Amino acid sequence: MTKQELAEKSVHFLYDNDPFSQWLGIELDEIRAGYVKIHMTIRKEMLNGFGLCHGGVTFSLADSALAFACNSHGSLSMLLDASVSYPERVLEGDRLTAVAEEHALKNKTGLYVIKVTKNNNITVAIFKATVYRTGKKHFNEIETED
């Protein structure tokens, strides 16, 4: 199996078994090893008392992008630490896109940055995360060719 095939198989496996990401309405746009692009649209039930998108919804989108990207190598990885900044508000109907990119991959840890944008590429959140790589494989037959 190639690295690309493994990434796609891993991400689709995780997404298919992730009812929360599905409830959010997340759709998968692009998958590569260590990289994922996803999107969703903000619904009324995702708003807070001020009529703005709840920060936890944006965090959840970024967290899902992280989960897909860091697990795309075919082994179980889990969030150790994350920080997020919200430079712009999000409203009902906004289409959010999250791009997760791997910046460092070591034997036991990985470092990722997830940028969340809305509509016309306006940055609404920057999410930085460190993950722990357990070494436990998602599938038995993992041997990559490239």
PDB file of C-alpha atoms in Angstrom:
ATOM      1  CA  MET A   1       0.000   0.000   0.000  1.00  0.00           C
ATOM      2  CA  THR A   2       1.359   3.458  -0.849  1.00  0.00           C
ATOM      3  CA  LYS A   3       1.534   6.267   1.723  1.00  0.00           C
ATOM      4  CA  GLN A   4      -1.307   8.005  -0.112  1.00  0.00           C
ATOM      5  CA  GLU A   5      -3.484   4.885  -0.036  1.00  0.00           C
ATOM      6  CA  LEU A   6      -2.741   4.436   3.667  1.00  0.00           C
ATOM      7  CA  ALA A   7      -3.599   8.074   4.405  1.00  0.00           C
ATOM      8  CA  GLU A   8      -6.910   7.821   2.561  1.00  0.00           C
ATOM      9  CA  LYS A   9      -7.808   4.476   4.151  1.00  0.00           C
ATOM     10  CA  SER A  10      -6.939   5.731   7.656  1.00  0.00           C
ATOM     11  CA  VAL A  11      -8.848   9.008   7.378  1.00  0.00           C
ATOM     12  CA  HIS A  12     -11.947   7.410   5.851  1.00  0.00           C
ATOM     13  CA  PHE A  13     -11.890   4.713   8.555  1.00  0.00           C
ATOM     14  CA  LEU A  14     -11.741   7.365  11.293  1.00  0.00           C
ATOM     15  CA  TYR A  15     -14.400   9.562   9.693  1.00  0.00           C
ATOM     16  CA  ASP A  16     -16.771   6.626   9.145  1.00  0.00           C
ATOM     17  CA  ASN A  17     -16.509   5.821  12.880  1.00  0.00           C
ATOM     18  CA  ASP A  18     -16.775   9.441  14.107  1.00  0.00           C
ATOM     19  CA  PRO A  19     -20.437  10.378  14.693  1.00  0.00           C
ATOM     20  CA  PHE A  20     -19.495  13.779  16.153  1.00  0.00           C
ATOM     21  CA  SER A  21     -17.608  14.915  13.040  1.00  0.00           C
ATOM     22  CA  GLN A  22     -20.525  13.654  10.977  1.00  0.00           C
ATOM     23  CA  TRP A  23     -23.012  15.565  13.177  1.00  0.00           C
ATOM     24  CA  LEU A  24     -20.960  18.725  12.669  1.00  0.00           C
ATOM     25  CA  GLY A  25     -21.464  18.227   8.938  1.00  0.00           C
ATOM     26  CA  ILE A  26     -17.751  17.916   8.195  1.00  0.00           C
ATOM     27  CA  GLU A  27     -16.863  16.912   4.663  1.00  0.00           C
ATOM     28  CA  LEU A  28     -13.452  15.629   3.572  1.00  0.00           C
ATOM     29  CA  ASP A  29     -11.853  17.667   0.770  1.00  0.00           C
ATOM     30  CA  GLU A  30      -8.215  16.594   0.538  1.00  0.00           C
ATOM     31  CA  ILE A  31      -6.144  13.884   2.216  1.00  0.00           C
ATOM     32  CA  ARG A  32      -2.393  13.312   2.188  1.00  0.00           C
ATOM     33  CA  ALA A  33      -0.010  11.837   4.744  1.00  0.00           C
ATOM     34  CA  GLY A  34       0.192  14.469   7.494  1.00  0.00           C
ATOM     35  CA  TYR A  35      -2.248  16.812   5.731  1.00  0.00           C
ATOM     36  CA  VAL A  36      -6.026  17.146   5.638  1.00  0.00           C
ATOM     37  CA  LYS A  37      -8.421  19.766   4.305  1.00  0.00           C
ATOM     38  CA  ILE A  38     -12.045  19.620   5.508  1.00  0.00           C
ATOM     39  CA  HIS A  39     -15.042  21.953   5.607  1.00  0.00           C
ATOM     40  CA  MET A  40     -18.431  22.479   7.256  1.00  0.00           C
ATOM     41  CA  THR A  41     -21.200  25.097   7.408  1.00  0.00           C
ATOM     42  CA  ILE A  42     -22.312  26.764  10.653  1.00  0.00           C
ATOM     43  CA  ARG A  43     -25.911  25.960  11.633  1.00  0.00           C
ATOM     44  CA  LYS A  44     -28.262  27.781  14.041  1.00  0.00           C
ATOM     45  CA  GLU A  45     -27.800  25.178  16.805  1.00  0.00           C
ATOM     46  CA  MET A  46     -24.052  25.949  16.764  1.00  0.00           C
ATOM     47  CA  LEU A  47     -24.534  29.563  17.915  1.00  0.00           C
ATOM     48  CA  ASN A  48     -23.914  30.918  21.406  1.00  0.00           C
ATOM     49  CA  GLY A  49     -26.013  33.419  23.383  1.00  0.00           C
ATOM     50  CA  PHE A  50     -24.558  36.317  21.385  1.00  0.00           C
ATOM     51  CA  GLY A  51     -25.688  34.862  18.058  1.00  0.00           C
ATOM     52  CA  LEU A  52     -22.120  33.976  17.103  1.00  0.00           C
ATOM     53  CA  CYS A  53     -20.644  30.565  16.417  1.00  0.00           C
ATOM     54  CA  HIS A  54     -19.641  28.957  19.708  1.00  0.00           C
ATOM     55  CA  GLY A  55     -15.843  28.784  19.971  1.00  0.00           C
ATOM     56  CA  GLY A  56     -16.114  25.105  20.835  1.00  0.00           C
ATOM     57  CA  VAL A  57     -17.550  24.397  17.388  1.00  0.00           C
ATOM     58  CA  THR A  58     -14.577  26.000  15.656  1.00  0.00           C
ATOM     59  CA  PHE A  59     -12.249  24.188  18.072  1.00  0.00           C
ATOM     60  CA  SER A  60     -14.009  20.910  17.244  1.00  0.00           C
ATOM     61  CA  LEU A  61     -13.555  21.441  13.500  1.00  0.00           C
ATOM     62  CA  ALA A  62      -9.830  22.082  14.026  1.00  0.00           C
ATOM     63  CA  ASP A  63      -9.580  19.102  16.385  1.00  0.00           C
ATOM     64  CA  SER A  64     -11.201  16.818  13.808  1.00  0.00           C
ATOM     65  CA  ALA A  65      -8.802  18.069  11.124  1.00  0.00           C
ATOM     66  CA  LEU A  66      -5.932  17.362  13.510  1.00  0.00           C
ATOM     67  CA  ALA A  67      -7.218  13.861  14.287  1.00  0.00           C
ATOM     68  CA  PHE A  68      -7.475  12.988  10.610  1.00  0.00           C
ATOM     69  CA  ALA A  69      -4.047  14.439   9.739  1.00  0.00           C
ATOM     70  CA  CYS A  70      -2.097  12.942  12.646  1.00  0.00           C
ATOM     71  CA  ASN A  71      -3.697   9.513  12.199  1.00  0.00           C
ATOM     72  CA  SER A  72      -3.157   9.508   8.424  1.00  0.00           C
ATOM     73  CA  HIS A  73       0.126   7.607   8.846  1.00  0.00           C
ATOM     74  CA  GLY A  74      -1.810   4.514   9.893  1.00  0.00           C
ATOM     75  CA  SER A  75      -1.048   4.516  13.611  1.00  0.00           C
ATOM     76  CA  LEU A  76      -2.994   5.803  16.596  1.00  0.00           C
ATOM     77  CA  SER A  77      -2.103   9.348  17.638  1.00  0.00           C
ATOM     78  CA  MET A  78      -3.796  11.381  20.380  1.00  0.00           C
ATOM     79  CA  LEU A  79      -3.819  15.040  21.348  1.00  0.00           C
ATOM     80  CA  LEU A  80      -1.442  15.993  24.169  1.00  0.00           C
ATOM     81  CA  ASP A  81      -1.715  19.777  24.074  1.00  0.00           C
ATOM     82  CA  ALA A  82      -3.471  22.422  22.005  1.00  0.00           C
ATOM     83  CA  SER A  83      -3.821  26.181  21.885  1.00  0.00           C
ATOM     84  CA  VAL A  84      -6.182  28.206  19.754  1.00  0.00           C
ATOM     85  CA  SER A  85      -6.586  31.867  18.814  1.00  0.00           C
ATOM     86  CA  TYR A  86      -9.777  33.318  17.336  1.00  0.00           C
ATOM     87  CA  PRO A  87      -8.974  36.530  15.402  1.00  0.00           C
ATOM     88  CA  GLU A  88     -12.371  36.794  13.656  1.00  0.00           C
ATOM     89  CA  ARG A  89     -15.990  36.024  14.530  1.00  0.00           C
ATOM     90  CA  VAL A  90     -18.019  33.310  12.805  1.00  0.00           C
ATOM     91  CA  LEU A  91     -21.724  33.621  11.964  1.00  0.00           C
ATOM     92  CA  GLU A  92     -24.559  31.284  11.041  1.00  0.00           C
ATOM     93  CA  GLY A  93     -24.228  30.217   7.417  1.00  0.00           C
ATOM     94  CA  ASP A  94     -20.459  30.744   7.283  1.00  0.00           C
ATOM     95  CA  ARG A  95     -18.612  27.955   5.520  1.00  0.00           C
ATOM     96  CA  LEU A  96     -15.506  27.040   7.512  1.00  0.00           C
ATOM     97  CA  THR A  97     -12.499  25.286   6.010  1.00  0.00           C
ATOM     98  CA  ALA A  98      -9.803  23.714   8.181  1.00  0.00           C
ATOM     99  CA  VAL A  99      -6.377  22.811   6.821  1.00  0.00           C
ATOM    100  CA  ALA A 100      -4.205  20.670   9.093  1.00  0.00           C
ATOM    101  CA  GLU A 101      -0.496  20.540   8.283  1.00  0.00           C
ATOM    102  CA  GLU A 102       2.203  18.487   9.920  1.00  0.00           C
ATOM    103  CA  HIS A 103       5.236  20.556  10.939  1.00  0.00           C
ATOM    104  CA  ALA A 104       7.260  17.904  12.788  1.00  0.00           C
ATOM    105  CA  LEU A 105       6.936  14.141  13.013  1.00  0.00           C
ATOM    106  CA  LYS A 106       9.076  12.229  15.478  1.00  0.00           C
ATOM    107  CA  ASN A 107       8.973   8.691  16.815  1.00  0.00           C
ATOM    108  CA  LYS A 108       6.597   9.504  19.703  1.00  0.00           C
ATOM    109  CA  THR A 109       5.295  13.019  18.991  1.00  0.00           C
ATOM    110  CA  GLY A 110       4.044  15.205  16.183  1.00  0.00           C
ATOM    111  CA  LEU A 111       3.495  18.959  15.826  1.00  0.00           C
ATOM    112  CA  TYR A 112       0.596  20.323  13.763  1.00  0.00           C
ATOM    113  CA  VAL A 113      -0.853  23.693  12.837  1.00  0.00           C
ATOM    114  CA  ILE A 114      -4.467  23.943  11.748  1.00  0.00           C
ATOM    115  CA  LYS A 115      -5.722  27.097  10.045  1.00  0.00           C
ATOM    116  CA  VAL A 116      -9.483  27.644   9.965  1.00  0.00           C
ATOM    117  CA  THR A 117     -10.861  30.110   7.423  1.00  0.00           C
ATOM    118  CA  LYS A 118     -14.332  31.271   6.459  1.00  0.00           C
ATOM    119  CA  ASN A 119     -15.942  32.168   3.159  1.00  0.00           C
ATOM    120  CA  ASN A 120     -13.389  34.290   1.277  1.00  0.00           C
ATOM    121  CA  ASN A 121     -10.297  32.867   2.989  1.00  0.00           C
ATOM    122  CA  ILE A 122     -10.627  35.031   6.126  1.00  0.00           C
ATOM    123  CA  THR A 123      -8.722  33.436   9.027  1.00  0.00           C
ATOM    124  CA  VAL A 124     -11.030  32.725  11.979  1.00  0.00           C
ATOM    125  CA  ALA A 125      -8.806  30.414  14.055  1.00  0.00           C
ATOM    126  CA  ILE A 126      -5.234  29.198  14.360  1.00  0.00           C
ATOM    127  CA  PHE A 127      -4.918  25.915  16.265  1.00  0.00           C
ATOM    128  CA  LYS A 128      -1.510  24.542  17.311  1.00  0.00           C
ATOM    129  CA  ALA A 129      -1.258  21.002  18.626  1.00  0.00           C
ATOM    130  CA  THR A 130       1.171  18.396  19.886  1.00  0.00           C
ATOM    131  CA  VAL A 131       0.170  14.745  19.563  1.00  0.00           C
ATOM    132  CA  TYR A 132       1.421  11.533  21.111  1.00  0.00           C
ATOM    133  CA  ARG A 133       2.068   8.707  18.634  1.00  0.00           C
ATOM    134  CA  THR A 134       1.264   5.384  20.326  1.00  0.00           C
ATOM    135  CA  GLY A 135       2.718   3.145  17.623  1.00  0.00           C
ATOM    136  CA  LYS A 136      -0.485   1.069  17.612  1.00  0.00           C
ATOM    137  CA  LYS A 137      -1.499   0.417  13.994  1.00  0.00           C
ATOM    138  CA  HIS A 138      -5.017   1.057  12.673  1.00  0.00           C
ATOM    139  CA  PHE A 139      -4.694  -1.901  10.302  1.00  0.00           C
ATOM    140  CA  ASN A 140      -2.649  -5.125  10.349  1.00  0.00           C
ATOM    141  CA  GLU A 141      -1.230  -5.054   6.809  1.00  0.00           C
ATOM    142  CA  ILE A 142       0.601  -1.722   6.967  1.00  0.00           C
ATOM    143  CA  GLU A 143       3.654  -1.655   4.761  1.00  0.00           C
ATOM    144  CA  THR A 144       4.098   1.401   2.602  1.00  0.00           C
ATOM    145  CA  GLU A 145       5.815   1.384  -0.763  1.00  0.00           C
ATOM    146  CA  ASP A 146       6.841   5.028  -1.078  1.00  0.00           C
TER     147      ASP A 146
END
